[in-house]
Tab-separated table of C-alpha atoms in Angstrom:
chain	number	residue	atom	x	y	z
L	1442	MET	CA	-7.762	-17.603	4.877
L	1443	ASP	CA	-4.304	-18.264	5.563
L	1444	SER	CA	-1.359	-15.215	5.529
L	1445	ARG	CA	0.345	-16.504	2.674
L	1446	ARG	CA	-2.457	-17.961	1.059
L	1447	ALA	CA	-3.799	-14.281	1.484
L	1448	ARG	CA	-0.913	-12.758	0.203
L	1449	ARG	CA	-0.104	-14.697	-2.966
L	1450	LEU	CA	-4.621	-13.222	-3.751
L	1451	TRP	CA	-2.881	-9.597	-3.265
L	1452	SER	CA	0.305	-9.471	-4.834
L	1453	ALA	CA	-1.565	-12.304	-7.841
L	1454	VAL	CA	-4.140	-8.857	-7.764
L	1455	LEU	CA	-1.225	-6.276	-8.160
L	1456	LEU	CA	0.789	-8.070	-10.292
L	1457	VAL	CA	-2.018	-9.220	-13.522
L	1458	SER	CA	-3.527	-4.600	-12.729
L	1459	ILE	CA	-0.001	-3.958	-13.955
L	1460	ALA	CA	0.049	-6.748	-16.798
L	1461	SER	CA	-3.405	-5.157	-17.754
L	1462	GLY	CA	-2.250	-1.870	-18.822
L	1463	VAL	CA	-5.418	-1.270	-16.120
L	1464	VAL	CA	-2.836	0.925	-13.827
L	1465	GLY	CA	-0.722	2.718	-16.882
L	1466	THR	CA	-3.691	4.082	-18.487
L	1467	ALA	CA	-4.963	5.469	-14.982
L	1468	TRP	CA	-1.387	8.768	-16.578
L	1469	ALA	CA	-3.919	11.117	-18.256
L	1470	ASN	CA	-6.576	11.841	-15.547
L	1471	HIS	CA	-4.133	10.236	-12.491
L	1472	ARG	CA	-8.010	7.910	-12.132
L	1473	TRP	CA	-6.184	4.632	-11.126
L	1474	GLY	CA	-8.740	2.318	-13.703
L	1475	CYS	CA	-11.880	2.395	-13.512
L	1476	TRP	CA	-11.304	1.021	-9.230
L	1477	ARG	CA	-14.293	2.191	-7.421
L	1478	TYR	CA	-16.199	1.501	-3.856
L	1479	ALA	CA	-19.568	0.061	-4.575
L	1480	ASP	CA	-21.079	3.156	-2.762
L	1481	ALA	CA	-19.724	6.534	-1.198
L	1482	ASN	CA	-20.470	5.653	2.105
L	1483	ILE	CA	-16.668	3.489	3.068
L	1484	SER	CA	-15.644	2.123	6.259
L	1485	PHE	CA	-12.729	3.176	7.671
L	1486	TYR	CA	-10.490	0.707	9.705
L	1487	ASN	CA	-8.146	2.455	11.526
L	1488	GLY	CA	-5.840	-0.845	12.066
L	1489	CYS	CA	-2.568	0.991	12.356
L	1490	THR	CA	0.035	1.408	15.759
L	1491	GLY	CA	1.988	4.270	17.731
L	1492	SER	CA	2.604	7.053	15.744
L	1493	TYR	CA	1.550	6.149	12.462
L	1494	SER	CA	-2.614	5.632	13.928
L	1495	THR	CA	-2.590	8.784	14.867
L	1496	TYR	CA	-1.084	9.451	11.216
L	1497	VAL	CA	-3.945	7.743	9.777
L	1498	ALA	CA	-5.798	9.501	12.429
L	1499	ASP	CA	-5.399	12.458	11.324
L	1500	GLU	CA	-5.500	11.983	7.469
L	1501	ALA	CA	-8.448	10.210	6.998
L	1502	ILE	CA	-9.688	13.454	8.974
L	1503	ASN	CA	-8.563	16.266	6.774
L	1504	ASP	CA	-8.829	13.608	3.680
L	1505	ALA	CA	-12.733	12.843	5.032
L	1506	ASN	CA	-13.384	16.844	5.427
L	1507	SER	CA	-11.974	17.969	1.940
L	1508	TRP	CA	-13.003	14.275	-0.126
L	1509	HIS	CA	-16.903	15.925	2.372
L	1510	ASN	CA	-17.333	19.101	1.252
L	1511	TYR	CA	-16.576	19.304	-1.969
L	1512	THR	CA	-18.223	15.397	-2.924
L	1513	ASP	CA	-20.373	13.094	-2.135
L	1514	VAL	CA	-17.607	10.603	-0.569
L	1515	ASN	CA	-18.222	9.863	3.290
L	1516	LEU	CA	-16.430	8.019	4.765
L	1517	SER	CA	-17.211	6.251	8.306
L	1518	PRO	CA	-15.146	4.354	11.659
L	1519	SER	CA	-15.307	0.895	11.906
L	1520	PRO	CA	-14.457	-0.975	14.533
L	1521	GLN	CA	-12.882	-3.567	12.116
L	1522	GLY	CA	-11.279	-4.239	8.866
L	1523	THR	CA	-14.266	-6.789	6.729
L	1524	THR	CA	-14.558	-6.548	3.551
L	1525	ASP	CA	-16.236	-2.727	1.746
L	1526	HIS	CA	-13.933	-1.081	4.118
L	1527	LEU	CA	-10.925	1.138	3.259
L	1528	ASN	CA	-8.593	-0.709	5.905
L	1529	CYS	CA	-4.863	0.965	7.399
L	1530	PHE	CA	-1.772	-1.027	8.952
L	1531	ASN	CA	2.322	-0.392	10.195
L	1532	GLY	CA	4.598	-2.902	10.100
L	1533	SER	CA	7.892	-2.972	9.152
L	1534	TYR	CA	7.803	-4.562	6.117
L	1535	GLY	CA	11.597	-4.977	5.043
L	1536	ILE	CA	13.626	-2.745	2.774
L	1537	ASN	CA	11.411	-3.671	-0.470
L	1538	GLY	CA	11.608	-0.716	-2.905
L	1539	TRP	CA	8.016	1.096	-0.944
L	1540	LEU	CA	7.528	3.533	1.071
L	1541	GLY	CA	3.277	2.670	1.436
L	1542	ILE	CA	0.894	0.576	-0.380
L	1543	ALA	CA	-1.795	0.793	-1.678
L	1544	GLU	CA	-3.616	-3.280	-2.275
L	1545	ILE	CA	-7.413	-3.645	-3.565
L	1546	LEU	CA	-9.595	-6.394	-3.889
L	1547	THR	CA	-12.656	-6.274	-6.678
L	1548	TYR	CA	-15.441	-8.472	-7.082
L	1549	ASN	CA	-15.727	-7.308	-10.402
L	1550	GLY	CA	-12.749	-6.028	-11.830
L	1551	CYS	CA	-13.640	-2.156	-11.609
L	1552	THR	CA	-16.118	-2.953	-8.479
L	1553	ILE	CA	-13.122	-2.860	-5.143
L	1554	LEU	CA	-14.621	-5.123	-2.943
L	1555	GLN	CA	-11.443	-3.738	-0.031
L	1556	GLY	CA	-8.584	-1.222	-0.174
L	1557	ARG	CA	-5.691	-1.691	1.409
L	1558	ALA	CA	-3.206	1.126	2.482
L	1559	ARG	CA	0.043	-0.289	3.929
L	1560	PHE	CA	2.711	1.816	5.718
L	1561	ASN	CA	6.589	0.662	5.493
L	1562	GLN	CA	8.629	2.012	8.606
L	1563	SER	CA	12.378	-0.426	7.190
L	1564	TYR	CA	11.998	3.223	5.891
L	1565	MET	CA	9.993	5.413	7.269
L	1566	ASP	CA	11.541	5.510	10.856
L	1567	ASN	CA	14.617	4.464	9.852
L	1568	PRO	CA	17.005	7.834	10.244
L	1569	ALA	CA	19.503	6.654	7.912
L	1570	TYR	CA	16.753	7.739	5.400
L	1571	GLY	CA	14.835	10.509	7.204
L	1572	TYR	CA	11.124	10.831	7.182
L	1573	SER	CA	10.086	13.790	8.945
L	1574	THR	CA	6.103	13.529	9.985
L	1575	THR	CA	5.631	15.870	7.004
L	1576	ASN	CA	7.168	13.208	4.736
L	1577	LYS	CA	4.996	10.222	6.265
L	1578	LYS	CA	1.929	11.587	6.402
L	1579	HIS	CA	1.692	12.670	3.068
L	1580	VAL	CA	2.444	8.911	2.590
L	1581	VAL	CA	-1.041	8.077	4.284
L	1582	CYS	CA	-2.736	10.979	2.940
L	1583	GLN	CA	-1.384	9.441	-0.784
L	1584	GLU	CA	-1.580	5.189	0.144
L	1585	ILE	CA	-5.784	6.994	0.843
L	1586	GLY	CA	-6.256	8.062	-1.768
L	1587	HIS	CA	-5.015	5.074	-4.363
L	1588	LEU	CA	-7.999	3.585	-2.777
L	1589	PHE	CA	-10.619	5.936	-3.726
L	1590	GLY	CA	-9.408	5.530	-7.076
L	1591	LEU	CA	-6.233	8.083	-7.712
L	1592	ASP	CA	-3.039	7.464	-9.510
L	1593	HIS	CA	-0.204	9.167	-9.079
L	1594	GLN	CA	0.143	13.268	-10.276
L	1595	ARG	CA	3.327	14.534	-11.076
L	1596	GLY	CA	1.642	17.599	-12.996
L	1597	GLN	CA	0.001	18.961	-9.374
L	1598	ALA	CA	2.874	19.976	-7.278
L	1599	GLN	CA	0.889	21.198	-4.304
L	1600	SER	CA	-0.406	17.408	-3.375
L	1601	CYS	CA	-0.209	14.310	-1.904
L	1602	MET	CA	-0.759	12.748	-4.896
L	1603	ASN	CA	2.655	13.708	-6.645
L	1604	ASP	CA	4.661	10.881	-6.397
L	1605	ARG	CA	8.434	12.381	-6.838
L	1606	ILE	CA	7.152	14.590	-3.770
L	1607	LEU	CA	6.761	13.519	-0.173
L	1608	SER	CA	6.720	16.781	1.306
L	1609	VAL	CA	2.368	17.869	0.500
L	1610	PRO	CA	0.170	15.680	2.890
L	1611	ASN	CA	-3.055	16.579	1.248
L	1612	PRO	CA	-5.050	16.667	-1.283
L	1613	ASN	CA	-5.912	19.518	-3.247
L	1614	SER	CA	-8.944	20.807	-6.021
L	1615	HIS	CA	-7.555	18.381	-8.618
L	1616	ASP	CA	-7.674	14.898	-6.949
L	1617	GLN	CA	-11.184	16.823	-5.088
L	1618	SER	CA	-12.858	16.980	-8.280
L	1619	LEU	CA	-11.664	13.558	-9.591
L	1620	VAL	CA	-12.456	11.768	-6.555
L	1621	ASN	CA	-15.712	13.071	-6.960
L	1622	SER	CA	-16.889	12.522	-10.611
L	1623	ILE	CA	-15.683	9.509	-9.855
L	1624	TYR	CA	-18.997	8.856	-7.311
């Protein structure tokens, strides 16, 4: 599949989700629609480069430890990004309104075939915006949380799923409980 067609497909998935209200219905309990991987053993591919590779690796380890101790979710490293994986990438995606974005492709409307998190260096590495390492790790944690099925959690100040702050690079016990209920 060429990159233009793939971008259109990912955009269509996101737009259909927003238009159908699936994203918005998750607000009360901060679950992101009905989305989840087929099982709790999730392969993880870190396609990031430079310092983002370390941020993602650190967050994957932190998240795996955070989830593993309280849930049945198990992240295992994968040498390449394919289907049934959680994939992470960084790049300069332009000044377009997002620091990070989680994209999912499902095969039945709810079961995730592939999840991809992208981290936008156009903002996060631009000195004019002043993002710290903690801010970047917060975004990484949040996008990985989205790929587990979590939505933004504005009612919990001490959660990386809160999109109004960027100073908490870890999930909290509420996030862990919700992931446990999903898987």
